[in-house]
Tab-separated table of C-alpha atoms and ligand atoms in Angstrom:
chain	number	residue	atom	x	y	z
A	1	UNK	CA	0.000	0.000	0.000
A	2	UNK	CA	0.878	4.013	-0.359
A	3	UNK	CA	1.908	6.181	-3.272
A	4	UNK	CA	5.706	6.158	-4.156
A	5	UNK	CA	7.679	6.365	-7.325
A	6	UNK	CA	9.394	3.042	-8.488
A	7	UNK	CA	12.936	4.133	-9.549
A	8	UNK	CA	15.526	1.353	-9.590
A	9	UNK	CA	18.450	2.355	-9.250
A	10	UNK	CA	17.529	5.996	-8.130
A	11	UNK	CA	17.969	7.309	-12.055
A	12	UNK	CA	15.621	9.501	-11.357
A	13	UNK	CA	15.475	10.549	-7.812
A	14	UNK	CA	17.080	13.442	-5.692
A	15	UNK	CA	17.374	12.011	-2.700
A	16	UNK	CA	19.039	15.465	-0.886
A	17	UNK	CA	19.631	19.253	-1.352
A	18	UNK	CA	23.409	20.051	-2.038
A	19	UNK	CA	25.626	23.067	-2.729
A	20	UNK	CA	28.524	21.094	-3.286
A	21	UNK	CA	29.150	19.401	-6.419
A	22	UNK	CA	26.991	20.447	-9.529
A	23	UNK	CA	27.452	17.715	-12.901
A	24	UNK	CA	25.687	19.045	-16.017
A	25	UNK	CA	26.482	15.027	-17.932
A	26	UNK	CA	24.933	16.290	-21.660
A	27	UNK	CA	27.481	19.535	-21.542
A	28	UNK	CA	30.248	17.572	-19.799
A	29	UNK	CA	29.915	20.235	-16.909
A	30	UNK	CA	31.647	19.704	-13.216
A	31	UNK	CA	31.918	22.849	-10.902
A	32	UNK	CA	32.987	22.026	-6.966
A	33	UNK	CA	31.603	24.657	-5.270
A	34	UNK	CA	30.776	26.791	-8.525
A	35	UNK	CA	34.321	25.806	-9.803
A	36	UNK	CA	35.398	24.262	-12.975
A	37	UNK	CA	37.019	21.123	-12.672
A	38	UNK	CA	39.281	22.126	-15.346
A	39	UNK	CA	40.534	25.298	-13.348
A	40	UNK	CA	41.225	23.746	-9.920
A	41	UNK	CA	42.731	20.608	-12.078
A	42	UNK	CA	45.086	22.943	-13.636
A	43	UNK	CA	45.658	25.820	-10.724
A	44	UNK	CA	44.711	24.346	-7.293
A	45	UNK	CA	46.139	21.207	-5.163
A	46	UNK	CA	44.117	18.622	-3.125
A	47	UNK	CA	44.192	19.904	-0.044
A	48	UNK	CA	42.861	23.246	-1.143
A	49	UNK	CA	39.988	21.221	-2.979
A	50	UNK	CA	39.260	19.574	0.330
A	51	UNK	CA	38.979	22.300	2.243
A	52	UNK	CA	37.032	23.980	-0.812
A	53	UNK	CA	34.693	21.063	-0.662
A	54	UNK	CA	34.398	21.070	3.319
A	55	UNK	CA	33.766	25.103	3.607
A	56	UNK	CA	32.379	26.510	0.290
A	57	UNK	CA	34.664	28.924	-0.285
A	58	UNK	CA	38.438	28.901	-1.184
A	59	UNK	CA	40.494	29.621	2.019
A	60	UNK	CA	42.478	32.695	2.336
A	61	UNK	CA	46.441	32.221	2.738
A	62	UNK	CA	46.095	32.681	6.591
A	63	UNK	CA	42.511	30.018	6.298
A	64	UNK	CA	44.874	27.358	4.385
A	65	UNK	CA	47.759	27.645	5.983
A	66	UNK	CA	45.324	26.570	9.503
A	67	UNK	CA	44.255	24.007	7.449
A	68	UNK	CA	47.385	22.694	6.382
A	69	UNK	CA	48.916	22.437	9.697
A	70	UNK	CA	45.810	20.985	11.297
A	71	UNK	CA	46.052	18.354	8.934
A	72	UNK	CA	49.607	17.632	8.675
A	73	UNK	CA	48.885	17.188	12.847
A	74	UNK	CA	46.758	14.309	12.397
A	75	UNK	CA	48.256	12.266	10.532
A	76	UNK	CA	49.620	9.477	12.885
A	77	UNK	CA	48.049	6.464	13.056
A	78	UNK	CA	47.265	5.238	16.848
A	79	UNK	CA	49.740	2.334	17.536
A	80	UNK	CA	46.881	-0.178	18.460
A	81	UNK	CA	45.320	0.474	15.262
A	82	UNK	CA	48.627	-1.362	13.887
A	83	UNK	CA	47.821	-4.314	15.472
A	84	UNK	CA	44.906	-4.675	13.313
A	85	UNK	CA	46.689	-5.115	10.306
A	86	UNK	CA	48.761	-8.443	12.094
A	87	UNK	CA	45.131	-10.149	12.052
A	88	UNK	CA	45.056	-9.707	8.260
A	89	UNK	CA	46.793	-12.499	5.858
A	90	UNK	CA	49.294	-10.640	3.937
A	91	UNK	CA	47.266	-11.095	0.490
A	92	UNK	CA	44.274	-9.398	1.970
A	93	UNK	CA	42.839	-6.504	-0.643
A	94	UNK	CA	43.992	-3.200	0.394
A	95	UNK	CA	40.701	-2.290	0.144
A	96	UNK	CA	39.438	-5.007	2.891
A	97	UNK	CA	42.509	-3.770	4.770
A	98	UNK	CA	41.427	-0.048	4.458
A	99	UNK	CA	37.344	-0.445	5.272
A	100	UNK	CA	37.945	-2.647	8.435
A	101	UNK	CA	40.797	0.501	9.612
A	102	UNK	CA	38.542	3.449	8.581
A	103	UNK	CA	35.721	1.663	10.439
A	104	UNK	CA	38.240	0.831	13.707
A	105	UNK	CA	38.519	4.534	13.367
A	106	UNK	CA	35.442	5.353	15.491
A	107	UNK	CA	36.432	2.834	18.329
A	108	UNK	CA	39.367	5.532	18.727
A	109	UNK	CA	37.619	8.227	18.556
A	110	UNK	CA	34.117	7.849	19.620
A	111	UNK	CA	33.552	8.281	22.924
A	112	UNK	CA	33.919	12.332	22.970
A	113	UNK	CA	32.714	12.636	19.495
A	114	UNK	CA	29.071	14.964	19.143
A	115	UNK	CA	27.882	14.487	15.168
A	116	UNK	CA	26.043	17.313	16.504
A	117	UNK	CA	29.068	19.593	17.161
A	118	UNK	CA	30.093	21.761	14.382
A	119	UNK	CA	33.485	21.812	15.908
A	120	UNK	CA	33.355	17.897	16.426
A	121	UNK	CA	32.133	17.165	13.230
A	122	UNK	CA	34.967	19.469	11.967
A	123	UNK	CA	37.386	17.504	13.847
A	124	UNK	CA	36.975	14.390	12.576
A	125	UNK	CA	36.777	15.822	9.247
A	126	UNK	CA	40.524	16.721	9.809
A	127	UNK	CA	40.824	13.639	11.322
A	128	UNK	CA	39.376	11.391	8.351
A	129	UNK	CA	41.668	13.622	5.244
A	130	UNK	CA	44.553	13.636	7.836
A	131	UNK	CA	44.975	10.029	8.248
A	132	UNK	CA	43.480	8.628	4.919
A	133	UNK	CA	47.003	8.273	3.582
A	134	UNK	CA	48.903	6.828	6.315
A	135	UNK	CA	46.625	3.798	6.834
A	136	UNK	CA	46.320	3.547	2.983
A	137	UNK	CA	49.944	3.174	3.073
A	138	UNK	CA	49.848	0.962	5.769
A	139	UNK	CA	47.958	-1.479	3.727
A	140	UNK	CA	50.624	-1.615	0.925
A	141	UNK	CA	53.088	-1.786	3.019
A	142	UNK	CA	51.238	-4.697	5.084
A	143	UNK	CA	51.018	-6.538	1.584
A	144	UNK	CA	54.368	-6.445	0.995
A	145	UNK	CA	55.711	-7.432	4.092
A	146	UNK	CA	57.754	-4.016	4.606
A	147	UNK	CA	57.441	-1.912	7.993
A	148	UNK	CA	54.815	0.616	8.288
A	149	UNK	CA	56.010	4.285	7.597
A	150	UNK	CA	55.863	7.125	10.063
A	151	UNK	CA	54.271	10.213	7.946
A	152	UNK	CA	56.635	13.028	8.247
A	153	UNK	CA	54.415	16.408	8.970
A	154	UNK	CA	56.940	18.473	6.947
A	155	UNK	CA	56.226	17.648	3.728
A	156	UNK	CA	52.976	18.233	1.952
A	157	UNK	CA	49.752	15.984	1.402
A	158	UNK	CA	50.623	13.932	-1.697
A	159	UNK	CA	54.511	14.445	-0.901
A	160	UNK	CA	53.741	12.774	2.826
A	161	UNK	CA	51.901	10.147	1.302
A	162	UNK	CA	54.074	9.043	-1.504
A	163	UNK	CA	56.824	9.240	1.007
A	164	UNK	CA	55.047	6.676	4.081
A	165	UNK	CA	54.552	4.456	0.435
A	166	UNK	CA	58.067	4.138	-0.733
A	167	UNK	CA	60.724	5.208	1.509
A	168	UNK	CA	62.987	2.494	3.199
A	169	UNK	CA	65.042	3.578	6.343
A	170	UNK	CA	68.338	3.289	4.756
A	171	UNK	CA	68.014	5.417	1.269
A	172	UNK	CA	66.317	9.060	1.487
A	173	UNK	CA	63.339	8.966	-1.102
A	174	UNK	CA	63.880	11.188	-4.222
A	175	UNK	CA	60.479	12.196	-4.641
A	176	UNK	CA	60.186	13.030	-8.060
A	177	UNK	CA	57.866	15.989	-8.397
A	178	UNK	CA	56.067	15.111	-11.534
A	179	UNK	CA	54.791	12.272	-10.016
A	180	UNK	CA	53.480	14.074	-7.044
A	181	UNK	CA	51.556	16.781	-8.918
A	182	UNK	CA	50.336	13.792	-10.756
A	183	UNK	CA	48.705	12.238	-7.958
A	184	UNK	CA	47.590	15.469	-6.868
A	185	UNK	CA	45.864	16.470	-9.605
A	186	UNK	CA	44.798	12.669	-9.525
A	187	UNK	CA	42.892	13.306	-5.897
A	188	UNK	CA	41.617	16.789	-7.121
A	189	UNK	CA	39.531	15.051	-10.086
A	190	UNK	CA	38.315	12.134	-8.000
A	191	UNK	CA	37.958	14.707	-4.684
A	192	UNK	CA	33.896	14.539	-5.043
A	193	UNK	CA	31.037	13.543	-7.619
A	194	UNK	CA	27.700	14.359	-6.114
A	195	UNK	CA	25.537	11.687	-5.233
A	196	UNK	CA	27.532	8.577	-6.839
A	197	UNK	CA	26.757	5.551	-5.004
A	198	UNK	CA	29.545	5.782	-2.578
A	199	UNK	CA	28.615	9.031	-1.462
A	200	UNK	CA	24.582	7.828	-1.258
A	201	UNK	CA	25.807	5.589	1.306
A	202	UNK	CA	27.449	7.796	3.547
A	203	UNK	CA	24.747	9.709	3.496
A	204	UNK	CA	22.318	7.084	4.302
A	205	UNK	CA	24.607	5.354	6.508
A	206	UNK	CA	24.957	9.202	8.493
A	207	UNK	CA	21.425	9.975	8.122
A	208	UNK	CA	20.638	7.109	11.305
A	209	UNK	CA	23.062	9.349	12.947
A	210	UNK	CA	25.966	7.384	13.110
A	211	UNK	CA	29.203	8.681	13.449
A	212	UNK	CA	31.653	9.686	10.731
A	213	UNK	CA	33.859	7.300	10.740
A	214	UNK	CA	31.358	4.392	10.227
A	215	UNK	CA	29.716	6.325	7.544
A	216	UNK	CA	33.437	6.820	5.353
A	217	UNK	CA	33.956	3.110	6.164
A	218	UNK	CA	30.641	2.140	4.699
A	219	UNK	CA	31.228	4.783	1.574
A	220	UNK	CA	34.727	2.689	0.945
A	221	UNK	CA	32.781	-0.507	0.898
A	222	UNK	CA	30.426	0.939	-1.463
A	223	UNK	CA	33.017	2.446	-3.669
A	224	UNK	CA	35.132	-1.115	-3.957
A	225	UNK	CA	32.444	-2.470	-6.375
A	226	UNK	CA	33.529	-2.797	-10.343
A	227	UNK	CA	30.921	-0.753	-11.282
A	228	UNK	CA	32.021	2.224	-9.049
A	229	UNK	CA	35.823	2.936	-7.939
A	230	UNK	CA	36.871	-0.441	-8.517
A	231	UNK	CA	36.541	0.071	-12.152
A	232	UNK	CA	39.963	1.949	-12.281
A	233	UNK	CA	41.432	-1.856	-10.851
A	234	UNK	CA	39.478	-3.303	-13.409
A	235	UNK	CA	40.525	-1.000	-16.120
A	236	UNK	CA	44.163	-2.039	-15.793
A	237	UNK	CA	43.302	-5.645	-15.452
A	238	UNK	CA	41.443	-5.699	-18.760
A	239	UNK	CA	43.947	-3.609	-20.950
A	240	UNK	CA	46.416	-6.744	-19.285
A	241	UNK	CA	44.441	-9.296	-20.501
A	242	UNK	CA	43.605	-7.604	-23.854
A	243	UNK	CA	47.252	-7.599	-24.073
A	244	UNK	CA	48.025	-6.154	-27.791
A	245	UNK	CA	46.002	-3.376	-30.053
A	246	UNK	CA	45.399	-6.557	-32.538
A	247	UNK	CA	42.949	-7.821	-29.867
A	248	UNK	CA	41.015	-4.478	-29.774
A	249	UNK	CA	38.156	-5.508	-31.904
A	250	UNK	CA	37.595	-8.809	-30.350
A	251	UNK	CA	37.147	-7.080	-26.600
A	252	UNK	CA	34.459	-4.789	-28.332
A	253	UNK	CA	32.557	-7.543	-29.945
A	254	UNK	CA	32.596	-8.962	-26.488
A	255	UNK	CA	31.485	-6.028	-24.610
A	256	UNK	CA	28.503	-6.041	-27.277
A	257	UNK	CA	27.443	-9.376	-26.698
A	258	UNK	CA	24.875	-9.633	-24.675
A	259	UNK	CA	25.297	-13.290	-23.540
A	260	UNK	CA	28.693	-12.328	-22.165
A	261	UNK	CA	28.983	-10.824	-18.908
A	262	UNK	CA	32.308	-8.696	-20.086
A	263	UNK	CA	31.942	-5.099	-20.465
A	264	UNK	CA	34.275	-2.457	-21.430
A	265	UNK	CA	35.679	-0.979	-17.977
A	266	UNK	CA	36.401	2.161	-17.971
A	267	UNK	CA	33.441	2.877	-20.206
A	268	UNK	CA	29.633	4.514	-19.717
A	269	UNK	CA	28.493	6.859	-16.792
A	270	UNK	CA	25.328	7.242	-15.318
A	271	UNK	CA	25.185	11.096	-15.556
A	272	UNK	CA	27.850	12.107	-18.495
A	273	UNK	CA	26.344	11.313	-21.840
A	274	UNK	CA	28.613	13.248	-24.016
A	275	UNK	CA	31.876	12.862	-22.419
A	276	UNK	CA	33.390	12.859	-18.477
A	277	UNK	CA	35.337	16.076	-18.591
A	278	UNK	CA	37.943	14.665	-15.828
A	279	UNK	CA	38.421	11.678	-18.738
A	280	UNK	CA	39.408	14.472	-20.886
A	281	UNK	CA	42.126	15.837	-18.481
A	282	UNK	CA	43.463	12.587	-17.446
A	283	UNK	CA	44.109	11.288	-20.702
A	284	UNK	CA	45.995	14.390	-21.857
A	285	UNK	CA	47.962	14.199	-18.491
A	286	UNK	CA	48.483	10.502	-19.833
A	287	UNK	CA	50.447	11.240	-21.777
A	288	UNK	CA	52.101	14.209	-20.651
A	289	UNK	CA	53.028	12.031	-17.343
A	290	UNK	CA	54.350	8.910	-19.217
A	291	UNK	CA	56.739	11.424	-21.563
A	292	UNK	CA	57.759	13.023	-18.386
A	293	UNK	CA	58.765	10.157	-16.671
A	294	UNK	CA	60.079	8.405	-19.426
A	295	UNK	CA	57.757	5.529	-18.804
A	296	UNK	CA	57.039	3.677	-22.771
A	297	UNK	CA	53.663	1.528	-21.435
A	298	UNK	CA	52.289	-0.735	-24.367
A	299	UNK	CA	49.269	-0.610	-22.538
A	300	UNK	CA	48.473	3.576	-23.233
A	301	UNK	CA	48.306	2.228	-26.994
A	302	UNK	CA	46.178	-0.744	-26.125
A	303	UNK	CA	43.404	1.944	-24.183
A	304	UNK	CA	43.986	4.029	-27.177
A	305	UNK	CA	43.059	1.535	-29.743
A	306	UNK	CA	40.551	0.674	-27.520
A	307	UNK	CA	38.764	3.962	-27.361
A	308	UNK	CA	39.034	4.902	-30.744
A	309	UNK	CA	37.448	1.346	-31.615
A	310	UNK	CA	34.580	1.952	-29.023
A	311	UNK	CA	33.917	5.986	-29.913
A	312	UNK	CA	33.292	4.790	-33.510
A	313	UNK	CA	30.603	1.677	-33.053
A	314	UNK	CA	27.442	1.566	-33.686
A	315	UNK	CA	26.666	-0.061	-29.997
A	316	UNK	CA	28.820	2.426	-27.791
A	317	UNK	CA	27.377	5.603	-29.991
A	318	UNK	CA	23.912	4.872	-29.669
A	319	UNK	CA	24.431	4.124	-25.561
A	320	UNK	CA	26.208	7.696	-25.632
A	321	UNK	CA	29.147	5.140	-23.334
A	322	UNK	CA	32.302	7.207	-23.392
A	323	UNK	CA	35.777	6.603	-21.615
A	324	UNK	CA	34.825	7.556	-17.770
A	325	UNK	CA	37.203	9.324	-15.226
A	326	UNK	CA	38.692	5.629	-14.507
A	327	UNK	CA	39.781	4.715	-18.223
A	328	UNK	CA	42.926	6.641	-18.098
A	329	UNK	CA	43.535	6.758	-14.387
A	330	UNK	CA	45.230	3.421	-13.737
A	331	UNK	CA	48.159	3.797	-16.432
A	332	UNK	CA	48.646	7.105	-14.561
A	333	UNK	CA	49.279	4.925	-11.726
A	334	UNK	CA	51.091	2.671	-12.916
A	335	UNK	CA	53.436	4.804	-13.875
A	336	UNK	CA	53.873	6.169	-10.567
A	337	UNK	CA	54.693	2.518	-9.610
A	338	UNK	CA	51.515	2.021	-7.310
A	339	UNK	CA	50.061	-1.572	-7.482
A	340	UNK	CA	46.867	-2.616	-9.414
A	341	UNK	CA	45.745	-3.474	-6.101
A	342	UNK	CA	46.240	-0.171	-4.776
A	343	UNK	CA	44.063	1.837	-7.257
A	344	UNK	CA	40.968	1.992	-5.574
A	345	UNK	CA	42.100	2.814	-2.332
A	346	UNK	CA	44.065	5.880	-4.317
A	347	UNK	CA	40.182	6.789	-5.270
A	348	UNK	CA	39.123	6.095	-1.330
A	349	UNK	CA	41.904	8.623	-0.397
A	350	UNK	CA	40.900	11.422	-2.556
A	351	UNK	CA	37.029	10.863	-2.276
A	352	UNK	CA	36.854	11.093	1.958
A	353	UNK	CA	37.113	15.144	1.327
A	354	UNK	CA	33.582	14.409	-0.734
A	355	UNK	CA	32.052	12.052	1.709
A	356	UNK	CA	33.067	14.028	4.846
A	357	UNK	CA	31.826	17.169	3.009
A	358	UNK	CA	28.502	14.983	2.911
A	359	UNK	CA	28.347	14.624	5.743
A	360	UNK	CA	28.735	17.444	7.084
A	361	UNK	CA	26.626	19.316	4.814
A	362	UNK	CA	23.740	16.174	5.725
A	363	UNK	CA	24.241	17.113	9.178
A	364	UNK	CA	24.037	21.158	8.617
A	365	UNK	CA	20.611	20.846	7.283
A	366	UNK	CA	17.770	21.419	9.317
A	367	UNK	CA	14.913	18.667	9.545
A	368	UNK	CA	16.786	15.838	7.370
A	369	UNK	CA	15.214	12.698	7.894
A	370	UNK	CA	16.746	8.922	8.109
A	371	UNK	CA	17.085	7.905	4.668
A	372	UNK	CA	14.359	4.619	4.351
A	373	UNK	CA	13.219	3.524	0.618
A	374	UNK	CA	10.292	2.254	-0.109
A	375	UNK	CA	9.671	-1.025	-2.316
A	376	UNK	CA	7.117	-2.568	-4.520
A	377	UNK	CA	6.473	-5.853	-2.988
A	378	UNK	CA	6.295	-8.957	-5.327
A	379	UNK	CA	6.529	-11.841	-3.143
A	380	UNK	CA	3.556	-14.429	-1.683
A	381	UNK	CA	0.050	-13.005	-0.728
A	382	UNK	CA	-0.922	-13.723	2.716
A	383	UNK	CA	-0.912	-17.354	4.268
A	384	UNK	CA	-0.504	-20.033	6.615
A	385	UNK	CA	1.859	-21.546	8.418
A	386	UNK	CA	2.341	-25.604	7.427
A	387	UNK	CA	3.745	-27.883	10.125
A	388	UNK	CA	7.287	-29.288	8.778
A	389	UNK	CA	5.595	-32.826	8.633
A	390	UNK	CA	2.745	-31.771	6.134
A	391	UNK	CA	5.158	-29.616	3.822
B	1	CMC	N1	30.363	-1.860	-21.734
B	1	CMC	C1	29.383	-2.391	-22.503
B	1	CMC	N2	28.090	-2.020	-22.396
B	1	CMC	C2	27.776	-1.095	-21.491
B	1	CMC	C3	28.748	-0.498	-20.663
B	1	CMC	C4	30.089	-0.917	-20.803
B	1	CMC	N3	31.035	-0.386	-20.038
B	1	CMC	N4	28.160	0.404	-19.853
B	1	CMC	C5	26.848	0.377	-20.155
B	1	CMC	N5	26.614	-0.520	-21.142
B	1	CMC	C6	25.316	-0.789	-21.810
B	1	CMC	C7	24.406	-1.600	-20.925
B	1	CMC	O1	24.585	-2.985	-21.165
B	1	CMC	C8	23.057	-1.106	-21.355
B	1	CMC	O2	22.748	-1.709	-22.610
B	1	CMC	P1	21.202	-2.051	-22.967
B	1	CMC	O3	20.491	-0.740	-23.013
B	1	CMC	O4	21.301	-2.724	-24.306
B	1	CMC	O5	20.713	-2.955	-21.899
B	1	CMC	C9	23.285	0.383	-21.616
B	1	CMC	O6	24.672	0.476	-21.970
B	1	CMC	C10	23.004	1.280	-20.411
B	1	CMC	O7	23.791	0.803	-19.332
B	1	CMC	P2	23.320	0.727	-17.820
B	1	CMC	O8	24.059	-0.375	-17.135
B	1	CMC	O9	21.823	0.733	-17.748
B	1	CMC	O10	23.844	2.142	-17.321
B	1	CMC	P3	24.007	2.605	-15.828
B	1	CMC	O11	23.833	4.072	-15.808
B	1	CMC	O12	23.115	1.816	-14.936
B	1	CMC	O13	25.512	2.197	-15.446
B	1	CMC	C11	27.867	2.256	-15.287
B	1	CMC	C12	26.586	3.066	-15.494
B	1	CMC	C13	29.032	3.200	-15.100
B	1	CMC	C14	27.723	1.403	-13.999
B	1	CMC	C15	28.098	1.342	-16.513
B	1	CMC	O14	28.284	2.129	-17.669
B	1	CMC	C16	29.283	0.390	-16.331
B	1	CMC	O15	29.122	-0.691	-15.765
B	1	CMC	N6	30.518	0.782	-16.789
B	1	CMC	C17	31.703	0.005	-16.595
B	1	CMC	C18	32.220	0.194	-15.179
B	1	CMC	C19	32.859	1.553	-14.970
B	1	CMC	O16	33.679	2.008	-15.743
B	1	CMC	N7	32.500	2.213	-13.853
B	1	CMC	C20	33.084	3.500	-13.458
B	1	CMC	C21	32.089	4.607	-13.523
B	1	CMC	S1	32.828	6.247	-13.387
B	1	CMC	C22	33.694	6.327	-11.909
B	1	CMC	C23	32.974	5.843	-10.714
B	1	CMC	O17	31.769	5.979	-10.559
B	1	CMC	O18	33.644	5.307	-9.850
């Protein structure tokens, strides 16, 4: 009984207010806060975008520099939370590895915690973008048997965190900076996205009221799936297996057939039906990244091929399915020597600044209400219970 819209898979529902992110996906439009992707991409950092995302309104020098420091304060990971990773095998996913810690998160810092607080809700904000890299490097490190790295407060956000990744005691890390304003501009493209399915859940997951910390651990979960961030994983793992540009057309005929569960990763967006404007800027910074590094990948021809292949058949053009923001992404990473493995968790570091933003907008506005679908019921009419004996 009641009146409610049947929408699966919410294509056509709003189900909030926000003044965050704002997609136009037939013009290929993304502003953050009223701001072009493409000009924070090309003139902004991360951590700026985060705090962009968090407060609506670029910070000042003085605002940023606060920021910064507050940040670069939280960092450390409590030392009991390192005994969680001993539990794990060493060939757990990263992305296991990272949920259960983000979720642990809130056992540490729970008790004092108000979601009703501005300043507490603030805090763990910090909290969340502050320590997002060290336990994300704590799972590589984990996987590869190595000691977990301290995060050193002098350097900056993407610096710190390719640092606690790759340094070993005995050789100072040359960081090389093309790589780090690669990753940066990385986390600025993947830094929020409306209401993609991670976010939804953080929301939902915060509207019962529970506290941050749960709600980012349940948006990670969320955002593991091939569909969503785990696409970039998948991405790589396909342009692998397709192996050569002479097996281009084969993969397409395959991603056409409907009797085969294969699609092309990497490929179609819910919203953008013309083209994902951060695809645009991450394969142009494909290339420019590869060159610079001096990195000659056979797979950048094999995702070339492959796009040019899709963008010109019949099936793809009539779908209006173009490259998404995690076609590109993974040879990007690659490059920058991070693990397959790792690539989602790259996405989970980037995306907290969304989901915390979420959430604290969510909590901001007056008179939200627990998030609770409704469902058109399809199963068995009323009726009675048999005795196991006369089933
Ligand atoms: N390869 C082949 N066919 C596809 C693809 C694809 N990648 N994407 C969509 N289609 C087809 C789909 O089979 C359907 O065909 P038909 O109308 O004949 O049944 C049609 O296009 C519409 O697809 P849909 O599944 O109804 O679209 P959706 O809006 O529900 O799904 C999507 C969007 C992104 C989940 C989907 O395009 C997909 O699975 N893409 C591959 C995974 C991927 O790259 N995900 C990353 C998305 S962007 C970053 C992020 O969110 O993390």
């Amino acid at each position: 009984s009641g009146c409610f819209t049947f929408d699966p898979g919410f294509g056509a529902t709003a189900s909030t207010k926000s003044a965050i992110t704002y997609i136009d996906g037939d013009a290929g439009v993304l502003l953050y806060r009223g701001y072009p992707i493409e000009q924070l991409a090309e003139k902004s950092s991360f951590l700026e975008v985060a705090y962009l995302l968090l407060n609506g309104e670029l910070p000042s020098k003085e605002e940023f520099a606060g920021f910064e420091h507050a940040v670069s304060h939280h960092t450390m990971m409590h030392e009991s939370l390192k005994h969680f990773f001993r539990g794990f095998h060493h060939d757990a996913h990263p992305m296991a590895m990272l949920a259960a810690s983000v979720a642990s998160l809130s056992a540490f810092y729970h008790d004092n915690l108000d979601v009703d607080d501005p300043a507490d809700r603030k805090m763990a904000a910090i909290r969340l973008i502050a320590k997002m890299p060290t336990i994300a490097a704590a799972c590589y490190r984990y996987s590869i048997g190595w000691p977990f790295s301290y995060p050193r407060n002098n350097l900056e956000y993407v610096e710190r965190f390719l640092h606690m990744m790759f340094e070993v005691p005995s050789e100072p890390l040359q960081l090389n900076p093309v790589a780090a304003k690669a990753l940066d501009l990385l986390f600025i493209l993947h830094a929020d996205h409306e209401q993609n399915a991670s976010t939804s859940t953080v929301r939902l997951v915060g509207s019962t009221g529970a506290n941050p910390y749960a709600s980012v651990a349940a948006g990670i979960t969320a955002l593991w799936g091939p569909a969503h961030g785990g696409a970039n994983e998948a991405v790589l793992k396909m342009l692998e297996e397709i192996g050569s540009p002479d097996n281009v057309e084969s993969a397409v005929r395959r991603a056409k057939d409907k009797n085969d569960n294969f699609r092309l990763m990497g490929f179609g967006h819910r919203v953008y039906k013309n083209f994902d404007p951060r695809a645009k800027i991450i394969r142009e910074m494909c290339h420019k990244v590869l060159a610079e590094l001096g990195v000659n990948d056979p797979l950048l021809e094999v995702a070339m091929k492959l796009e040019e292949a899709a963008l010109k058949d019949e099936y793809f053009v009539e779908r209006k399915l173009y490259p998404n923001v995690d076609f590109y992404s993974g040879i990007i990473y690659k490059a920058l020597r991070i693990p397959t493995e790792m690539f989602t968790v790259m996405f989970a570091i980037a995306r907290t600044a969304g989901w915390i933003a979420h959430w604290i907008e969510q909590h901001e506005t007056p008179g939200a209400r627990i998030g609770r679908p409704r469902q058109l019921y399809t199963g068995s009419g009323v009726r009675d219970y048999v005795p196991v004996d006369k089933r």
